[in-house]
Amino acid sequence: MPPDAFTRLDAVARHLPFGVLDVDAANAAFARWRQSGTQEDQREVDLWAYCFIRRYFLTQFLRERGTASDLDACISKALLNVRKHYEGIDPERFASYVSVACRRTLLNHRRGRREATDLPDSLADPTQTTTAGDLDPAVVRRVIEAVLQGLPTNVGRVGRLRILDDVPYPDIADRLGLPLPTTRTYASRAIAALREDPGVRALCFDDLLPPNATSETPPFREAS
């Protein structure tokens, strides 16, 4: 890719009234357009979607096998798919939908190469649950944080330290002044809440609304 690709993207993104990674502002802009229906509000939504999608694939293709035409094709496919489904997207999950659309486009690109990849089995098999490894970290973290904030205080605090910050259980117990067994119980409750949350499930399953997904096929595994 050209060395100034990110510089050109930054020049375009400066026309946004908020940052490309500000997913809350993107969701609010989408909700505003859905309510107003004006071309001005839609242009803002389109511009954010373009910038986010282009940033995603520019980042991915730093380590992805493919040509400049592959990069452009992935960007176009993801953008067209998102715009085609504007009317059916929940405004509160707009940014998550765009991020998942990017990942699905990337997976299709990888499969279409007909070459060996280093994908883990859960990503290589579209019938299985997948991890959020190819999603934008800011989106993943924002969705998980929103779920944890809605939990009882100590459950959410333990969940944040364990799931987002990867703090060992004994350190969490010491930091929060909780018994170790209670700390593990709270972490399990936080993980269970994430498994059931629709926004998290949309991020962690290839099917945005997985018809056969249940709490018995979780996207999260409890760490030891």
PDB file of C-alpha atoms in Angstrom:
ATOM      1  CA  MET A   1       0.000   0.000   0.000  1.00  0.00           C
ATOM      2  CA  PRO A   2       1.227   3.562  -0.565  1.00  0.00           C
ATOM      3  CA  PRO A   3       3.144   4.933   2.442  1.00  0.00           C
ATOM      4  CA  ASP A   4       0.859   7.963   2.636  1.00  0.00           C
ATOM      5  CA  ALA A   5      -2.373   5.925   2.748  1.00  0.00           C
ATOM      6  CA  PHE A   6      -2.986   6.700   6.419  1.00  0.00           C
ATOM      7  CA  THR A   7      -2.100  10.360   5.891  1.00  0.00           C
ATOM      8  CA  ARG A   8      -4.734  10.625   3.154  1.00  0.00           C
ATOM      9  CA  LEU A   9      -7.246   8.890   5.387  1.00  0.00           C
ATOM     10  CA  ASP A  10      -6.535  11.353   8.207  1.00  0.00           C
ATOM     11  CA  ALA A  11      -7.149  14.219   5.783  1.00  0.00           C
ATOM     12  CA  VAL A  12     -10.582  12.823   4.947  1.00  0.00           C
ATOM     13  CA  ALA A  13     -11.399  12.008   8.576  1.00  0.00           C
ATOM     14  CA  ARG A  14     -10.786  15.618   9.587  1.00  0.00           C
ATOM     15  CA  HIS A  15     -14.119  16.458   7.961  1.00  0.00           C
ATOM     16  CA  LEU A  16     -15.862  14.447  10.686  1.00  0.00           C
ATOM     17  CA  PRO A  17     -17.033  16.346  13.791  1.00  0.00           C
ATOM     18  CA  PHE A  18     -15.749  13.444  15.943  1.00  0.00           C
ATOM     19  CA  GLY A  19     -12.959  10.879  15.876  1.00  0.00           C
ATOM     20  CA  VAL A  20     -13.068   7.751  13.730  1.00  0.00           C
ATOM     21  CA  LEU A  21     -12.782   5.578  16.856  1.00  0.00           C
ATOM     22  CA  ASP A  22     -15.475   7.459  18.778  1.00  0.00           C
ATOM     23  CA  VAL A  23     -18.078   4.712  18.395  1.00  0.00           C
ATOM     24  CA  ASP A  24     -20.567   6.398  20.738  1.00  0.00           C
ATOM     25  CA  ALA A  25     -20.558   9.502  18.552  1.00  0.00           C
ATOM     26  CA  ALA A  26     -20.924   7.330  15.433  1.00  0.00           C
ATOM     27  CA  ASN A  27     -23.951   5.583  16.924  1.00  0.00           C
ATOM     28  CA  ALA A  28     -25.445   8.942  17.884  1.00  0.00           C
ATOM     29  CA  ALA A  29     -24.887  10.294  14.365  1.00  0.00           C
ATOM     30  CA  PHE A  30     -26.581   7.253  12.872  1.00  0.00           C
ATOM     31  CA  ALA A  31     -29.539   7.607  15.253  1.00  0.00           C
ATOM     32  CA  ARG A  32     -29.787  11.314  14.375  1.00  0.00           C
ATOM     33  CA  TRP A  33     -29.905  10.519  10.656  1.00  0.00           C
ATOM     34  CA  ARG A  34     -32.501   7.798  11.146  1.00  0.00           C
ATOM     35  CA  GLN A  35     -34.688  10.337  12.914  1.00  0.00           C
ATOM     36  CA  SER A  36     -34.108  13.309  10.605  1.00  0.00           C
ATOM     37  CA  GLY A  37     -33.606  11.583   7.253  1.00  0.00           C
ATOM     38  CA  THR A  38     -31.648  14.571   5.961  1.00  0.00           C
ATOM     39  CA  GLN A  39     -28.893  14.268   3.356  1.00  0.00           C
ATOM     40  CA  GLU A  40     -26.524  16.239   5.582  1.00  0.00           C
ATOM     41  CA  ASP A  41     -26.889  13.743   8.436  1.00  0.00           C
ATOM     42  CA  GLN A  42     -26.545  10.829   6.029  1.00  0.00           C
ATOM     43  CA  ARG A  43     -23.342  12.286   4.587  1.00  0.00           C
ATOM     44  CA  GLU A  44     -21.881  12.341   8.092  1.00  0.00           C
ATOM     45  CA  VAL A  45     -22.843   8.685   8.610  1.00  0.00           C
ATOM     46  CA  ASP A  46     -21.450   7.698   5.202  1.00  0.00           C
ATOM     47  CA  LEU A  47     -18.206   9.558   5.856  1.00  0.00           C
ATOM     48  CA  TRP A  48     -17.687   7.877   9.222  1.00  0.00           C
ATOM     49  CA  ALA A  49     -18.458   4.427   7.796  1.00  0.00           C
ATOM     50  CA  TYR A  50     -16.018   4.988   4.937  1.00  0.00           C
ATOM     51  CA  CYS A  51     -13.245   6.213   7.254  1.00  0.00           C
ATOM     52  CA  PHE A  52     -13.747   3.421   9.775  1.00  0.00           C
ATOM     53  CA  ILE A  53     -13.841   0.717   7.087  1.00  0.00           C
ATOM     54  CA  ARG A  54     -10.831   2.104   5.260  1.00  0.00           C
ATOM     55  CA  ARG A  55      -8.851   2.395   8.492  1.00  0.00           C
ATOM     56  CA  TYR A  56      -9.746  -1.194   9.391  1.00  0.00           C
ATOM     57  CA  PHE A  57      -8.518  -2.641   6.105  1.00  0.00           C
ATOM     58  CA  LEU A  58      -5.446  -0.431   5.868  1.00  0.00           C
ATOM     59  CA  THR A  59      -4.460  -1.771   9.288  1.00  0.00           C
ATOM     60  CA  GLN A  60      -5.279  -5.378   8.409  1.00  0.00           C
ATOM     61  CA  PHE A  61      -3.419  -5.304   5.104  1.00  0.00           C
ATOM     62  CA  LEU A  62      -0.216  -4.291   6.848  1.00  0.00           C
ATOM     63  CA  ARG A  63       0.003  -8.009   7.717  1.00  0.00           C
ATOM     64  CA  GLU A  64      -2.541  -9.501   5.308  1.00  0.00           C
ATOM     65  CA  ARG A  65      -1.593 -11.211   2.081  1.00  0.00           C
ATOM     66  CA  GLY A  66      -3.110  -9.370  -0.849  1.00  0.00           C
ATOM     67  CA  THR A  67      -2.622  -6.683  -3.465  1.00  0.00           C
ATOM     68  CA  ALA A  68      -3.726  -3.061  -3.577  1.00  0.00           C
ATOM     69  CA  SER A  69      -6.704  -4.152  -5.682  1.00  0.00           C
ATOM     70  CA  ASP A  70      -7.616  -6.709  -2.986  1.00  0.00           C
ATOM     71  CA  LEU A  71      -7.550  -3.924  -0.412  1.00  0.00           C
ATOM     72  CA  ASP A  72      -9.793  -1.679  -2.511  1.00  0.00           C
ATOM     73  CA  ALA A  73     -12.174  -4.561  -3.207  1.00  0.00           C
ATOM     74  CA  CYS A  74     -12.518  -5.364   0.502  1.00  0.00           C
ATOM     75  CA  ILE A  75     -13.209  -1.726   1.359  1.00  0.00           C
ATOM     76  CA  SER A  76     -15.841  -1.455  -1.388  1.00  0.00           C
ATOM     77  CA  LYS A  77     -17.561  -4.709  -0.445  1.00  0.00           C
ATOM     78  CA  ALA A  78     -17.753  -3.860   3.249  1.00  0.00           C
ATOM     79  CA  LEU A  79     -19.033  -0.345   2.575  1.00  0.00           C
ATOM     80  CA  LEU A  80     -21.677  -1.523   0.114  1.00  0.00           C
ATOM     81  CA  ASN A  81     -22.847  -4.209   2.530  1.00  0.00           C
ATOM     82  CA  VAL A  82     -23.185  -1.734   5.384  1.00  0.00           C
ATOM     83  CA  ARG A  83     -25.030   0.876   3.324  1.00  0.00           C
ATOM     84  CA  LYS A  84     -27.368  -1.769   1.922  1.00  0.00           C
ATOM     85  CA  HIS A  85     -28.514  -2.621   5.444  1.00  0.00           C
ATOM     86  CA  TYR A  86     -28.767   0.899   6.894  1.00  0.00           C
ATOM     87  CA  GLU A  87     -32.512   0.678   7.411  1.00  0.00           C
ATOM     88  CA  GLY A  88     -32.339  -2.538   9.426  1.00  0.00           C
ATOM     89  CA  ILE A  89     -29.462  -1.658  11.764  1.00  0.00           C
ATOM     90  CA  ASP A  90     -30.190  -0.916  15.420  1.00  0.00           C
ATOM     91  CA  PRO A  91     -28.789   2.612  15.930  1.00  0.00           C
ATOM     92  CA  GLU A  92     -27.279   1.618  19.276  1.00  0.00           C
ATOM     93  CA  ARG A  93     -25.267  -1.099  17.515  1.00  0.00           C
ATOM     94  CA  PHE A  94     -24.363   0.703  14.313  1.00  0.00           C
ATOM     95  CA  ALA A  95     -20.613   0.825  14.999  1.00  0.00           C
ATOM     96  CA  SER A  96     -20.623  -2.826  16.067  1.00  0.00           C
ATOM     97  CA  TYR A  97     -22.428  -3.778  12.858  1.00  0.00           C
ATOM     98  CA  VAL A  98     -19.857  -1.952  10.738  1.00  0.00           C
ATOM     99  CA  SER A  99     -16.993  -3.629  12.572  1.00  0.00           C
ATOM    100  CA  VAL A 100     -18.531  -7.091  12.154  1.00  0.00           C
ATOM    101  CA  ALA A 101     -19.147  -6.391   8.459  1.00  0.00           C
ATOM    102  CA  CYS A 102     -15.447  -5.586   8.091  1.00  0.00           C
ATOM    103  CA  ARG A 103     -14.440  -8.826   9.740  1.00  0.00           C
ATOM    104  CA  ARG A 104     -16.792 -10.916   7.628  1.00  0.00           C
ATOM    105  CA  THR A 105     -15.466  -9.293   4.468  1.00  0.00           C
ATOM    106  CA  LEU A 106     -11.920 -10.047   5.573  1.00  0.00           C
ATOM    107  CA  LEU A 107     -12.767 -13.689   6.286  1.00  0.00           C
ATOM    108  CA  ASN A 108     -14.356 -14.011   2.842  1.00  0.00           C
ATOM    109  CA  HIS A 109     -11.227 -12.496   1.297  1.00  0.00           C
ATOM    110  CA  ARG A 110      -9.069 -15.054   3.078  1.00  0.00           C
ATOM    111  CA  ARG A 111     -11.227 -17.974   2.000  1.00  0.00           C
ATOM    112  CA  GLY A 112     -11.243 -16.710  -1.568  1.00  0.00           C
ATOM    113  CA  ARG A 113      -7.464 -16.785  -1.825  1.00  0.00           C
ATOM    114  CA  ARG A 114      -7.509 -20.613  -1.723  1.00  0.00           C
ATOM    115  CA  GLU A 115      -4.238 -20.525   0.192  1.00  0.00           C
ATOM    116  CA  ALA A 116      -3.212 -21.900   3.564  1.00  0.00           C
ATOM    117  CA  THR A 117      -3.743 -19.431   6.403  1.00  0.00           C
ATOM    118  CA  ASP A 118      -2.802 -19.335  10.021  1.00  0.00           C
ATOM    119  CA  LEU A 119      -6.413 -18.959  11.182  1.00  0.00           C
ATOM    120  CA  PRO A 120      -7.391 -20.871  14.303  1.00  0.00           C
ATOM    121  CA  ASP A 121      -9.995 -23.576  13.762  1.00  0.00           C
ATOM    122  CA  SER A 122     -12.784 -21.476  15.256  1.00  0.00           C
ATOM    123  CA  LEU A 123     -12.259 -18.815  12.588  1.00  0.00           C
ATOM    124  CA  ALA A 124     -11.589 -21.195   9.731  1.00  0.00           C
ATOM    125  CA  ASP A 125     -14.921 -22.990  10.261  1.00  0.00           C
ATOM    126  CA  PRO A 126     -17.829 -20.577   9.681  1.00  0.00           C
ATOM    127  CA  THR A 127     -20.243 -22.898  11.535  1.00  0.00           C
ATOM    128  CA  GLN A 128     -18.387 -22.421  14.805  1.00  0.00           C
ATOM    129  CA  THR A 129     -18.294 -19.466  17.165  1.00  0.00           C
ATOM    130  CA  THR A 130     -15.437 -17.071  16.563  1.00  0.00           C
ATOM    131  CA  THR A 131     -13.330 -14.721  18.590  1.00  0.00           C
ATOM    132  CA  ALA A 132     -13.256 -10.985  18.082  1.00  0.00           C
ATOM    133  CA  GLY A 133      -9.581 -10.978  17.129  1.00  0.00           C
ATOM    134  CA  ASP A 134     -10.131  -9.333  13.731  1.00  0.00           C
ATOM    135  CA  LEU A 135     -12.412  -6.611  15.060  1.00  0.00           C
ATOM    136  CA  ASP A 136     -11.312  -3.128  15.964  1.00  0.00           C
ATOM    137  CA  PRO A 137     -10.176  -3.241  19.624  1.00  0.00           C
ATOM    138  CA  ALA A 138     -11.910   0.051  20.422  1.00  0.00           C
ATOM    139  CA  VAL A 139     -15.268  -1.357  19.330  1.00  0.00           C
ATOM    140  CA  VAL A 140     -14.801  -4.633  21.193  1.00  0.00           C
ATOM    141  CA  ARG A 141     -13.756  -2.882  24.388  1.00  0.00           C
ATOM    142  CA  ARG A 142     -16.621  -0.366  24.208  1.00  0.00           C
ATOM    143  CA  VAL A 143     -19.238  -3.115  23.814  1.00  0.00           C
ATOM    144  CA  ILE A 144     -17.802  -5.169  26.690  1.00  0.00           C
ATOM    145  CA  GLU A 145     -17.467  -2.109  28.932  1.00  0.00           C
ATOM    146  CA  ALA A 146     -21.118  -1.215  28.349  1.00  0.00           C
ATOM    147  CA  VAL A 147     -22.218  -4.662  29.535  1.00  0.00           C
ATOM    148  CA  LEU A 148     -19.952  -4.620  32.597  1.00  0.00           C
ATOM    149  CA  GLN A 149     -21.185  -1.167  33.614  1.00  0.00           C
ATOM    150  CA  GLY A 150     -24.715  -2.523  33.839  1.00  0.00           C
ATOM    151  CA  LEU A 151     -23.783  -5.278  36.298  1.00  0.00           C
ATOM    152  CA  PRO A 152     -23.708  -5.046  40.108  1.00  0.00           C
ATOM    153  CA  THR A 153     -20.763  -2.913  41.164  1.00  0.00           C
ATOM    154  CA  ASN A 154     -18.364  -5.611  42.373  1.00  0.00           C
ATOM    155  CA  VAL A 155     -19.275  -8.006  39.567  1.00  0.00           C
ATOM    156  CA  GLY A 156     -18.566  -5.304  37.008  1.00  0.00           C
ATOM    157  CA  ARG A 157     -15.308  -4.279  38.693  1.00  0.00           C
ATOM    158  CA  VAL A 158     -14.052  -7.850  38.853  1.00  0.00           C
ATOM    159  CA  GLY A 159     -15.143  -8.448  35.262  1.00  0.00           C
ATOM    160  CA  ARG A 160     -13.317  -5.373  34.010  1.00  0.00           C
ATOM    161  CA  LEU A 161     -10.081  -6.268  35.778  1.00  0.00           C
ATOM    162  CA  ARG A 162     -10.203  -9.904  34.701  1.00  0.00           C
ATOM    163  CA  ILE A 163     -11.614  -9.680  31.172  1.00  0.00           C
ATOM    164  CA  LEU A 164     -10.346  -6.318  29.931  1.00  0.00           C
ATOM    165  CA  ASP A 165      -7.155  -5.867  31.945  1.00  0.00           C
ATOM    166  CA  ASP A 166      -6.156  -9.555  32.347  1.00  0.00           C
ATOM    167  CA  VAL A 167      -5.386  -9.140  36.042  1.00  0.00           C
ATOM    168  CA  PRO A 168      -4.836 -12.492  37.864  1.00  0.00           C
ATOM    169  CA  TYR A 169      -7.534 -13.551  40.320  1.00  0.00           C
ATOM    170  CA  PRO A 170      -5.339 -13.238  43.457  1.00  0.00           C
ATOM    171  CA  ASP A 171      -4.357  -9.697  42.490  1.00  0.00           C
ATOM    172  CA  ILE A 172      -7.998  -8.759  41.890  1.00  0.00           C
ATOM    173  CA  ALA A 173      -8.973 -10.171  45.281  1.00  0.00           C
ATOM    174  CA  ASP A 174      -6.224  -8.163  47.004  1.00  0.00           C
ATOM    175  CA  ARG A 175      -7.019  -4.994  45.093  1.00  0.00           C
ATOM    176  CA  LEU A 176     -10.763  -5.097  45.848  1.00  0.00           C
ATOM    177  CA  GLY A 177     -10.537  -6.660  49.299  1.00  0.00           C
ATOM    178  CA  LEU A 178     -12.587  -9.713  48.308  1.00  0.00           C
ATOM    179  CA  PRO A 179     -12.137 -13.400  49.190  1.00  0.00           C
ATOM    180  CA  LEU A 180     -10.577 -15.320  46.293  1.00  0.00           C
ATOM    181  CA  PRO A 181     -13.586 -17.696  45.860  1.00  0.00           C
ATOM    182  CA  THR A 182     -15.912 -14.671  45.710  1.00  0.00           C
ATOM    183  CA  THR A 183     -13.648 -13.039  43.124  1.00  0.00           C
ATOM    184  CA  ARG A 184     -13.848 -16.119  40.898  1.00  0.00           C
ATOM    185  CA  THR A 185     -17.637 -16.261  41.320  1.00  0.00           C
ATOM    186  CA  TYR A 186     -18.023 -12.620  40.306  1.00  0.00           C
ATOM    187  CA  ALA A 187     -15.793 -13.160  37.273  1.00  0.00           C
ATOM    188  CA  SER A 188     -17.953 -16.119  36.224  1.00  0.00           C
ATOM    189  CA  ARG A 189     -21.081 -13.973  36.540  1.00  0.00           C
ATOM    190  CA  ALA A 190     -19.514 -11.256  34.387  1.00  0.00           C
ATOM    191  CA  ILE A 191     -18.531 -13.790  31.730  1.00  0.00           C
ATOM    192  CA  ALA A 192     -22.038 -15.278  31.795  1.00  0.00           C
ATOM    193  CA  ALA A 193     -23.522 -11.804  31.253  1.00  0.00           C
ATOM    194  CA  LEU A 194     -21.245 -11.230  28.269  1.00  0.00           C
ATOM    195  CA  ARG A 195     -22.239 -14.583  26.771  1.00  0.00           C
ATOM    196  CA  GLU A 196     -25.895 -13.582  26.857  1.00  0.00           C
ATOM    197  CA  ASP A 197     -25.568  -9.977  25.670  1.00  0.00           C
ATOM    198  CA  PRO A 198     -26.846  -9.437  22.080  1.00  0.00           C
ATOM    199  CA  GLY A 199     -24.161  -6.871  21.280  1.00  0.00           C
ATOM    200  CA  VAL A 200     -21.360  -9.161  22.368  1.00  0.00           C
ATOM    201  CA  ARG A 201     -22.914 -12.096  20.537  1.00  0.00           C
ATOM    202  CA  ALA A 202     -23.045 -10.019  17.352  1.00  0.00           C
ATOM    203  CA  LEU A 203     -19.321  -9.365  17.653  1.00  0.00           C
ATOM    204  CA  CYS A 204     -18.344 -12.945  18.400  1.00  0.00           C
ATOM    205  CA  PHE A 205     -20.438 -14.933  15.924  1.00  0.00           C
ATOM    206  CA  ASP A 206     -20.051 -14.930  12.135  1.00  0.00           C
ATOM    207  CA  ASP A 207     -23.848 -14.738  11.873  1.00  0.00           C
ATOM    208  CA  LEU A 208     -24.832 -11.310  13.196  1.00  0.00           C
ATOM    209  CA  LEU A 209     -27.962 -12.849  14.676  1.00  0.00           C
ATOM    210  CA  PRO A 210     -26.896 -16.479  15.213  1.00  0.00           C
ATOM    211  CA  PRO A 211     -30.122 -18.535  15.192  1.00  0.00           C
ATOM    212  CA  ASN A 212     -28.605 -21.548  16.935  1.00  0.00           C
ATOM    213  CA  ALA A 213     -26.334 -19.725  19.361  1.00  0.00           C
ATOM    214  CA  THR A 214     -27.019 -20.413  23.030  1.00  0.00           C
ATOM    215  CA  SER A 215     -25.282 -19.859  26.326  1.00  0.00           C
ATOM    216  CA  GLU A 216     -23.914 -23.388  25.910  1.00  0.00           C
ATOM    217  CA  THR A 217     -21.893 -22.241  22.877  1.00  0.00           C
ATOM    218  CA  PRO A 218     -20.174 -19.226  24.427  1.00  0.00           C
ATOM    219  CA  PRO A 219     -17.848 -16.837  22.634  1.00  0.00           C
ATOM    220  CA  PHE A 220     -15.874 -16.392  25.862  1.00  0.00           C
ATOM    221  CA  ARG A 221     -13.923 -19.012  27.749  1.00  0.00           C
ATOM    222  CA  GLU A 222     -13.278 -18.531  31.408  1.00  0.00           C
ATOM    223  CA  ALA A 223      -9.564 -18.162  32.007  1.00  0.00           C
ATOM    224  CA  SER A 224      -7.928 -20.238  34.695  1.00  0.00           C
TER     225      SER A 224
END
